[in-house]
């Protein structure tokens, strides 16, 4: 605690874990990196703590390394496939050119020695081509196998980042995307908004109609979110019946517009039980909207958006609430 007081930041869980691990001597790479940070500046900002935690302590770091490795494998596969494509036609082109040279040496021309040399060369090339055809056939098979491997890796990578029920991004993907978006916003000065979305009275709905119908509700909400955001946005299942959307290059007002579009789309859809065709009524969502502020880390931005969501739910549900003085006051009272 004395080290945290001396060097900062405030004793939040991440900062405590980073300093505790360092002082306990349990992670030498972390200690080296932390010491290097302190040589640059005597104070560790929240962003530096987040960076150290994500790189050396986060439970998701091995998955991130695996993700990076898989991307490298995919790149190498693309390179190998290009090389195979180039190799497949080289022998045929070589033989064709030699055959053209042989035809150019017409009979009757006093170049018998040259014709004989070229003929022997052509014969040798044919033998080489015959041997290479087997190799070429094998290369084609290998190319197909490499393509299958690439597709399998791409499928695994996608599955690793996707929530299987809703097909939105999963929490791991959301966390990584939000950290990158915050870093970009901090460097570029561009705005960034975050939506936190919760299905109203989902537990009651689940209890009344069963978990399978509850899953159908989550899919419907996910579909509504997908249709309301841009390709550059990241929509994710945050957990349970809660969703999140990262909106790069979006102000608080822009985030509110997207949130309202999602809320109204969900409210406008009537749910029908597939097995019986029975109408189950309509569902609603509550949404909190927060925007990036200088010095924010991912946890801080999520907490503010979550406070807005809580305000929306406590003030009647089926609402969008943006962070403002009213929400801050409400949070203080709560």
GROMACS .gro file of C-alpha atoms in nm:
model
  334
    1UNK     CA    1   0.000   0.000   0.000
    2UNK     CA    2   0.293   0.234   0.065
    3UNK     CA    3   0.421   0.169  -0.287
    4UNK     CA    4   0.078   0.244  -0.435
    5UNK     CA    5   0.061   0.567  -0.233
    6UNK     CA    6   0.410   0.664  -0.349
    7UNK     CA    7   0.372   0.583  -0.716
    8UNK     CA    8  -0.003   0.565  -0.779
    9UNK     CA    9  -0.263   0.501  -0.899
   10UNK     CA   10  -0.544   0.461  -0.644
   11UNK     CA   11  -0.557   0.115  -0.478
   12UNK     CA   12  -0.805  -0.045  -0.716
   13UNK     CA   13  -0.803  -0.428  -0.746
   14UNK     CA   14  -0.585  -0.430  -1.058
   15UNK     CA   15  -0.327  -0.192  -0.910
   16UNK     CA   16  -0.315  -0.392  -0.587
   17UNK     CA   17  -0.264  -0.719  -0.775
   18UNK     CA   18   0.012  -0.572  -0.995
   19UNK     CA   19   0.202  -0.431  -0.696
   20UNK     CA   20   0.146  -0.737  -0.476
   21UNK     CA   21   0.273  -0.972  -0.748
   22UNK     CA   22   0.576  -0.750  -0.805
   23UNK     CA   23   0.669  -0.717  -0.437
   24UNK     CA   24   0.614  -1.088  -0.374
   25UNK     CA   25   0.859  -1.168  -0.654
   26UNK     CA   26   0.613  -1.400  -0.824
   27UNK     CA   27   0.644  -1.268  -1.179
   28UNK     CA   28   0.988  -1.151  -1.292
   29UNK     CA   29   0.877  -1.027  -1.637
   30UNK     CA   30   0.613  -0.813  -1.466
   31UNK     CA   31   0.870  -0.678  -1.219
   32UNK     CA   32   1.109  -0.586  -1.503
   33UNK     CA   33   0.832  -0.410  -1.695
   34UNK     CA   34   0.710  -0.224  -1.385
   35UNK     CA   35   1.064  -0.112  -1.302
   36UNK     CA   36   1.106   0.009  -1.661
   37UNK     CA   37   0.785   0.209  -1.631
   38UNK     CA   38   0.910   0.375  -1.312
   39UNK     CA   39   1.236   0.479  -1.479
   40UNK     CA   40   1.031   0.681  -1.728
   41UNK     CA   41   0.806   0.848  -1.469
   42UNK     CA   42   0.777   0.817  -1.089
   43UNK     CA   43   0.399   0.778  -1.111
   44UNK     CA   44   0.208   0.489  -1.267
   45UNK     CA   45  -0.107   0.610  -1.441
   46UNK     CA   46  -0.416   0.382  -1.463
   47UNK     CA   47  -0.337   0.314  -1.829
   48UNK     CA   48   0.007   0.179  -1.733
   49UNK     CA   49  -0.143  -0.047  -1.466
   50UNK     CA   50  -0.399  -0.176  -1.717
   51UNK     CA   51  -0.121  -0.246  -1.967
   52UNK     CA   52   0.089  -0.437  -1.712
   53UNK     CA   53  -0.211  -0.633  -1.587
   54UNK     CA   54  -0.332  -0.727  -1.936
   55UNK     CA   55   0.013  -0.837  -2.048
   56UNK     CA   56   0.132  -1.029  -1.741
   57UNK     CA   57  -0.163  -1.114  -1.515
   58UNK     CA   58  -0.489  -1.117  -1.708
   59UNK     CA   59  -0.650  -1.464  -1.728
   60UNK     CA   60  -0.721  -1.387  -2.095
   61UNK     CA   61  -0.358  -1.317  -2.190
   62UNK     CA   62  -0.288  -1.674  -2.306
   63UNK     CA   63  -0.597  -1.665  -2.523
   64UNK     CA   64  -0.473  -1.336  -2.667
   65UNK     CA   65  -0.134  -1.491  -2.745
   66UNK     CA   66  -0.310  -1.786  -2.909
   67UNK     CA   67  -0.519  -1.545  -3.113
   68UNK     CA   68  -0.208  -1.361  -3.230
   69UNK     CA   69  -0.039  -1.691  -3.316
   70UNK     CA   70  -0.339  -1.813  -3.513
   71UNK     CA   71  -0.340  -1.490  -3.714
   72UNK     CA   72   0.029  -1.545  -3.788
   73UNK     CA   73  -0.041  -1.900  -3.904
   74UNK     CA   74  -0.317  -1.776  -4.134
   75UNK     CA   75  -0.080  -1.520  -4.286
   76UNK     CA   76   0.186  -1.784  -4.342
   77UNK     CA   77  -0.068  -2.016  -4.501
   78UNK     CA   78  -0.167  -1.743  -4.745
   79UNK     CA   79   0.199  -1.692  -4.834
   80UNK     CA   80   0.257  -2.067  -4.889
   81UNK     CA   81  -0.051  -2.093  -5.106
   82UNK     CA   82   0.075  -1.808  -5.325
   83UNK     CA   83   0.410  -1.983  -5.362
   84UNK     CA   84   0.237  -2.308  -5.459
   85UNK     CA   85   0.033  -2.127  -5.723
   86UNK     CA   86   0.351  -1.985  -5.875
   87UNK     CA   87   0.526  -2.323  -5.869
   88UNK     CA   88   0.244  -2.517  -6.034
   89UNK     CA   89   0.289  -2.357  -6.377
   90UNK     CA   90   0.666  -2.306  -6.388
   91UNK     CA   91   0.763  -2.649  -6.530
   92UNK     CA   92   0.499  -2.636  -6.803
   93UNK     CA   93   0.607  -2.287  -6.913
   94UNK     CA   94   0.971  -2.398  -6.928
   95UNK     CA   95   0.894  -2.698  -7.146
   96UNK     CA   96   0.674  -2.494  -7.381
   97UNK     CA   97   0.948  -2.239  -7.437
   98UNK     CA   98   1.207  -2.506  -7.520
   99UNK     CA   99   0.963  -2.668  -7.763
  100UNK     CA  100   0.918  -2.334  -7.940
  101UNK     CA  101   1.295  -2.298  -7.973
  102UNK     CA  102   1.320  -2.649  -8.124
  103UNK     CA  103   1.053  -2.570  -8.384
  104UNK     CA  104   1.232  -2.250  -8.479
  105UNK     CA  105   1.535  -2.454  -8.585
  106UNK     CA  106   1.384  -2.574  -8.916
  107UNK     CA  107   1.520  -2.883  -9.104
  108UNK     CA  108   1.777  -2.804  -9.375
  109UNK     CA  109   1.944  -2.530  -9.180
  110UNK     CA  110   2.308  -2.607  -9.118
  111UNK     CA  111   2.265  -2.614  -8.747
  112UNK     CA  112   2.246  -2.990  -8.690
  113UNK     CA  113   2.451  -2.980  -8.376
  114UNK     CA  114   2.231  -2.711  -8.230
  115UNK     CA  115   1.915  -2.905  -8.322
  116UNK     CA  116   2.054  -3.220  -8.163
  117UNK     CA  117   2.148  -3.033  -7.848
  118UNK     CA  118   1.808  -2.873  -7.823
  119UNK     CA  119   1.634  -3.206  -7.895
  120UNK     CA  120   1.825  -3.369  -7.615
  121UNK     CA  121   1.741  -3.080  -7.389
  122UNK     CA  122   1.373  -3.109  -7.480
  123UNK     CA  123   1.383  -3.483  -7.407
  124UNK     CA  124   1.543  -3.418  -7.073
  125UNK     CA  125   1.284  -3.153  -6.999
  126UNK     CA  126   1.004  -3.397  -7.084
  127UNK     CA  127   1.148  -3.645  -6.839
  128UNK     CA  128   1.168  -3.371  -6.577
  129UNK     CA  129   0.813  -3.260  -6.658
  130UNK     CA  130   0.690  -3.618  -6.620
  131UNK     CA  131   0.853  -3.644  -6.281
  132UNK     CA  132   0.724  -3.303  -6.183
  133UNK     CA  133   0.367  -3.386  -6.282
  134UNK     CA  134   0.351  -3.621  -5.986
  135UNK     CA  135   0.489  -3.341  -5.769
  136UNK     CA  136   0.246  -3.097  -5.923
  137UNK     CA  137  -0.041  -3.330  -5.846
  138UNK     CA  138   0.078  -3.359  -5.489
  139UNK     CA  139   0.115  -2.982  -5.462
  140UNK     CA  140  -0.244  -2.941  -5.573
  141UNK     CA  141  -0.353  -3.186  -5.306
  142UNK     CA  142  -0.141  -3.001  -5.051
  143UNK     CA  143  -0.293  -2.672  -5.159
  144UNK     CA  144  -0.639  -2.814  -5.093
  145UNK     CA  145  -0.528  -2.945  -4.753
  146UNK     CA  146  -0.375  -2.608  -4.664
  147UNK     CA  147  -0.698  -2.435  -4.766
  148UNK     CA  148  -0.897  -2.672  -4.545
  149UNK     CA  149  -0.658  -2.601  -4.258
  150UNK     CA  150  -0.696  -2.228  -4.308
  151UNK     CA  151  -1.074  -2.255  -4.302
  152UNK     CA  152  -1.058  -2.469  -3.988
  153UNK     CA  153  -0.834  -2.217  -3.813
  154UNK     CA  154  -1.058  -1.929  -3.920
  155UNK     CA  155  -1.360  -2.119  -3.792
  156UNK     CA  156  -1.190  -2.187  -3.456
  157UNK     CA  157  -1.082  -1.824  -3.430
  158UNK     CA  158  -1.435  -1.701  -3.501
  159UNK     CA  159  -1.586  -1.949  -3.257
  160UNK     CA  160  -1.338  -1.838  -2.990
  161UNK     CA  161  -1.463  -1.479  -3.020
  162UNK     CA  162  -1.836  -1.545  -3.064
  163UNK     CA  163  -2.119  -1.608  -2.822
  164UNK     CA  164  -2.277  -1.934  -2.946
  165UNK     CA  165  -2.636  -1.845  -2.853
  166UNK     CA  166  -2.664  -1.497  -3.003
  167UNK     CA  167  -2.372  -1.508  -3.255
  168UNK     CA  168  -2.265  -1.166  -3.123
  169UNK     CA  169  -1.912  -1.109  -2.996
  170UNK     CA  170  -1.844  -1.274  -2.661
  171UNK     CA  171  -1.715  -1.104  -2.346
  172UNK     CA  172  -1.351  -1.176  -2.427
  173UNK     CA  173  -1.384  -1.015  -2.768
  174UNK     CA  174  -1.567  -0.718  -2.615
  175UNK     CA  175  -1.296  -0.660  -2.354
  176UNK     CA  176  -1.017  -0.666  -2.613
  177UNK     CA  177  -1.210  -0.443  -2.855
  178UNK     CA  178  -1.298  -0.188  -2.588
  179UNK     CA  179  -0.936  -0.160  -2.471
  180UNK     CA  180  -0.822  -0.103  -2.830
  181UNK     CA  181  -1.100   0.151  -2.891
  182UNK     CA  182  -1.007   0.344  -2.574
  183UNK     CA  183  -0.638   0.348  -2.671
  184UNK     CA  184  -0.731   0.479  -3.016
  185UNK     CA  185  -0.966   0.744  -2.876
  186UNK     CA  186  -0.701   0.861  -2.629
  187UNK     CA  187  -0.439   0.898  -2.905
  188UNK     CA  188  -0.659   1.036  -3.183
  189UNK     CA  189  -0.895   1.255  -2.981
  190UNK     CA  190  -1.191   1.093  -3.158
  191UNK     CA  191  -1.510   1.032  -2.957
  192UNK     CA  192  -1.612   0.689  -2.833
  193UNK     CA  193  -1.944   0.576  -2.688
  194UNK     CA  194  -2.046   0.262  -2.503
  195UNK     CA  195  -2.397   0.120  -2.465
  196UNK     CA  196  -2.499  -0.120  -2.188
  197UNK     CA  197  -2.830  -0.295  -2.263
  198UNK     CA  198  -3.041  -0.512  -2.035
  199UNK     CA  199  -3.360  -0.705  -2.114
  200UNK     CA  200  -3.639  -0.584  -1.885
  201UNK     CA  201  -3.793  -0.842  -1.648
  202UNK     CA  202  -3.611  -1.124  -1.823
  203UNK     CA  203  -3.617  -1.349  -1.516
  204UNK     CA  204  -3.998  -1.327  -1.496
  205UNK     CA  205  -4.021  -1.408  -1.865
  206UNK     CA  206  -3.788  -1.705  -1.819
  207UNK     CA  207  -3.983  -1.836  -1.522
  208UNK     CA  208  -4.316  -1.806  -1.703
  209UNK     CA  209  -4.220  -1.948  -2.042
  210UNK     CA  210  -3.908  -2.157  -1.986
  211UNK     CA  211  -3.542  -2.129  -2.076
  212UNK     CA  212  -3.581  -2.225  -2.442
  213UNK     CA  213  -3.820  -1.937  -2.497
  214UNK     CA  214  -3.582  -1.720  -2.295
  215UNK     CA  215  -3.307  -1.810  -2.539
  216UNK     CA  216  -3.537  -1.703  -2.821
  217UNK     CA  217  -3.576  -1.364  -2.651
  218UNK     CA  218  -3.199  -1.320  -2.633
  219UNK     CA  219  -3.163  -1.407  -3.001
  220UNK     CA  220  -3.434  -1.157  -3.093
  221UNK     CA  221  -3.261  -0.880  -2.896
  222UNK     CA  222  -2.927  -0.972  -3.054
  223UNK     CA  223  -3.082  -0.956  -3.400
  224UNK     CA  224  -3.228  -0.614  -3.323
  225UNK     CA  225  -2.891  -0.485  -3.204
  226UNK     CA  226  -2.714  -0.621  -3.513
  227UNK     CA  227  -2.957  -0.442  -3.742
  228UNK     CA  228  -2.911  -0.109  -3.564
  229UNK     CA  229  -2.531  -0.075  -3.562
  230UNK     CA  230  -2.260  -0.014  -3.821
  231UNK     CA  231  -2.008  -0.273  -3.944
  232UNK     CA  232  -1.738  -0.078  -3.756
  233UNK     CA  233  -1.926  -0.112  -3.425
  234UNK     CA  234  -1.891  -0.414  -3.197
  235UNK     CA  235  -2.204  -0.565  -3.047
  236UNK     CA  236  -2.147  -0.825  -2.776
  237UNK     CA  237  -2.324  -1.034  -2.517
  238UNK     CA  238  -2.190  -0.899  -2.189
  239UNK     CA  239  -2.337  -1.178  -1.980
  240UNK     CA  240  -2.678  -1.328  -1.904
  241UNK     CA  241  -2.943  -1.098  -2.048
  242UNK     CA  242  -2.706  -0.801  -2.070
  243UNK     CA  243  -2.548  -0.675  -2.392
  244UNK     CA  244  -2.291  -0.408  -2.480
  245UNK     CA  245  -2.210  -0.210  -2.794
  246UNK     CA  246  -1.881  -0.029  -2.859
  247UNK     CA  247  -1.932   0.271  -3.090
  248UNK     CA  248  -1.604   0.414  -3.223
  249UNK     CA  249  -1.606   0.770  -3.357
  250UNK     CA  250  -1.940   0.831  -3.188
  251UNK     CA  251  -2.031   1.110  -2.949
  252UNK     CA  252  -2.263   1.074  -2.653
  253UNK     CA  253  -2.548   1.211  -2.865
  254UNK     CA  254  -2.474   0.966  -3.146
  255UNK     CA  255  -2.470   0.685  -2.892
  256UNK     CA  256  -2.810   0.795  -2.764
  257UNK     CA  257  -2.951   0.788  -3.120
  258UNK     CA  258  -2.824   0.431  -3.173
  259UNK     CA  259  -2.957   0.327  -2.833
  260UNK     CA  260  -3.302   0.462  -2.912
  261UNK     CA  261  -3.300   0.285  -3.246
  262UNK     CA  262  -3.223  -0.044  -3.069
  263UNK     CA  263  -3.483   0.016  -2.796
  264UNK     CA  264  -3.761   0.098  -3.041
  265UNK     CA  265  -3.673  -0.193  -3.270
  266UNK     CA  266  -3.692  -0.442  -2.980
  267UNK     CA  267  -4.016  -0.291  -2.852
  268UNK     CA  268  -4.171  -0.310  -3.199
  269UNK     CA  269  -4.124  -0.685  -3.236
  270UNK     CA  270  -4.383  -0.926  -3.108
  271UNK     CA  271  -4.253  -1.254  -2.973
  272UNK     CA  272  -4.416  -1.579  -3.089
  273UNK     CA  273  -4.351  -1.922  -2.940
  274UNK     CA  274  -4.218  -2.135  -3.224
  275UNK     CA  275  -4.352  -2.467  -3.104
  276UNK     CA  276  -4.715  -2.352  -3.072
  277UNK     CA  277  -4.737  -2.023  -3.260
  278UNK     CA  278  -4.866  -1.865  -2.939
  279UNK     CA  279  -4.817  -1.487  -2.910
  280UNK     CA  280  -4.607  -1.404  -2.603
  281UNK     CA  281  -4.636  -1.027  -2.624
  282UNK     CA  282  -4.356  -0.776  -2.654
  283UNK     CA  283  -4.030  -0.729  -2.471
  284UNK     CA  284  -3.842  -0.412  -2.384
  285UNK     CA  285  -3.485  -0.318  -2.298
  286UNK     CA  286  -3.324  -0.051  -2.083
  287UNK     CA  287  -3.006   0.114  -2.208
  288UNK     CA  288  -2.729   0.318  -2.050
  289UNK     CA  289  -2.499   0.534  -2.262
  290UNK     CA  290  -2.157   0.667  -2.161
  291UNK     CA  291  -1.878   0.834  -2.357
  292UNK     CA  292  -1.499   0.818  -2.326
  293UNK     CA  293  -1.331   1.078  -2.107
  294UNK     CA  294  -0.959   1.148  -2.085
  295UNK     CA  295  -0.800   0.907  -1.839
  296UNK     CA  296  -1.069   0.644  -1.872
  297UNK     CA  297  -0.986   0.275  -1.875
  298UNK     CA  298  -1.228   0.003  -1.982
  299UNK     CA  299  -1.356  -0.062  -1.629
  300UNK     CA  300  -1.432   0.305  -1.568
  301UNK     CA  301  -1.625   0.344  -1.892
  302UNK     CA  302  -1.825   0.027  -1.830
  303UNK     CA  303  -1.908   0.136  -1.476
  304UNK     CA  304  -2.045   0.471  -1.593
  305UNK     CA  305  -2.255   0.313  -1.868
  306UNK     CA  306  -2.379   0.058  -1.613
  307UNK     CA  307  -2.485   0.337  -1.374
  308UNK     CA  308  -2.689   0.490  -1.655
  309UNK     CA  309  -2.847   0.150  -1.721
  310UNK     CA  310  -2.932   0.113  -1.353
  311UNK     CA  311  -3.094   0.457  -1.358
  312UNK     CA  312  -3.300   0.358  -1.663
  313UNK     CA  313  -3.426   0.043  -1.493
  314UNK     CA  314  -3.502   0.211  -1.160
  315UNK     CA  315  -3.691   0.493  -1.326
  316UNK     CA  316  -3.942   0.269  -1.504
  317UNK     CA  317  -3.750   0.053  -1.759
  318UNK     CA  318  -3.783   0.067  -2.138
  319UNK     CA  319  -3.570   0.383  -2.138
  320UNK     CA  320  -3.240   0.517  -2.264
  321UNK     CA  321  -3.038   0.717  -2.012
  322UNK     CA  322  -2.716   0.904  -2.095
  323UNK     CA  323  -2.459   1.008  -1.838
  324UNK     CA  324  -2.521   1.359  -1.707
  325UNK     CA  325  -2.548   1.541  -1.377
  326UNK     CA  326  -2.881   1.375  -1.304
  327UNK     CA  327  -2.729   1.028  -1.329
  328UNK     CA  328  -2.432   1.132  -1.116
  329UNK     CA  329  -2.663   1.263  -0.848
  330UNK     CA  330  -2.873   0.949  -0.866
  331UNK     CA  331  -2.561   0.732  -0.833
  332UNK     CA  332  -2.446   0.925  -0.524
  333UNK     CA  333  -2.782   0.871  -0.356
  334UNK     CA  334  -2.789   0.502  -0.452
   0.00000   0.00000   0.00000
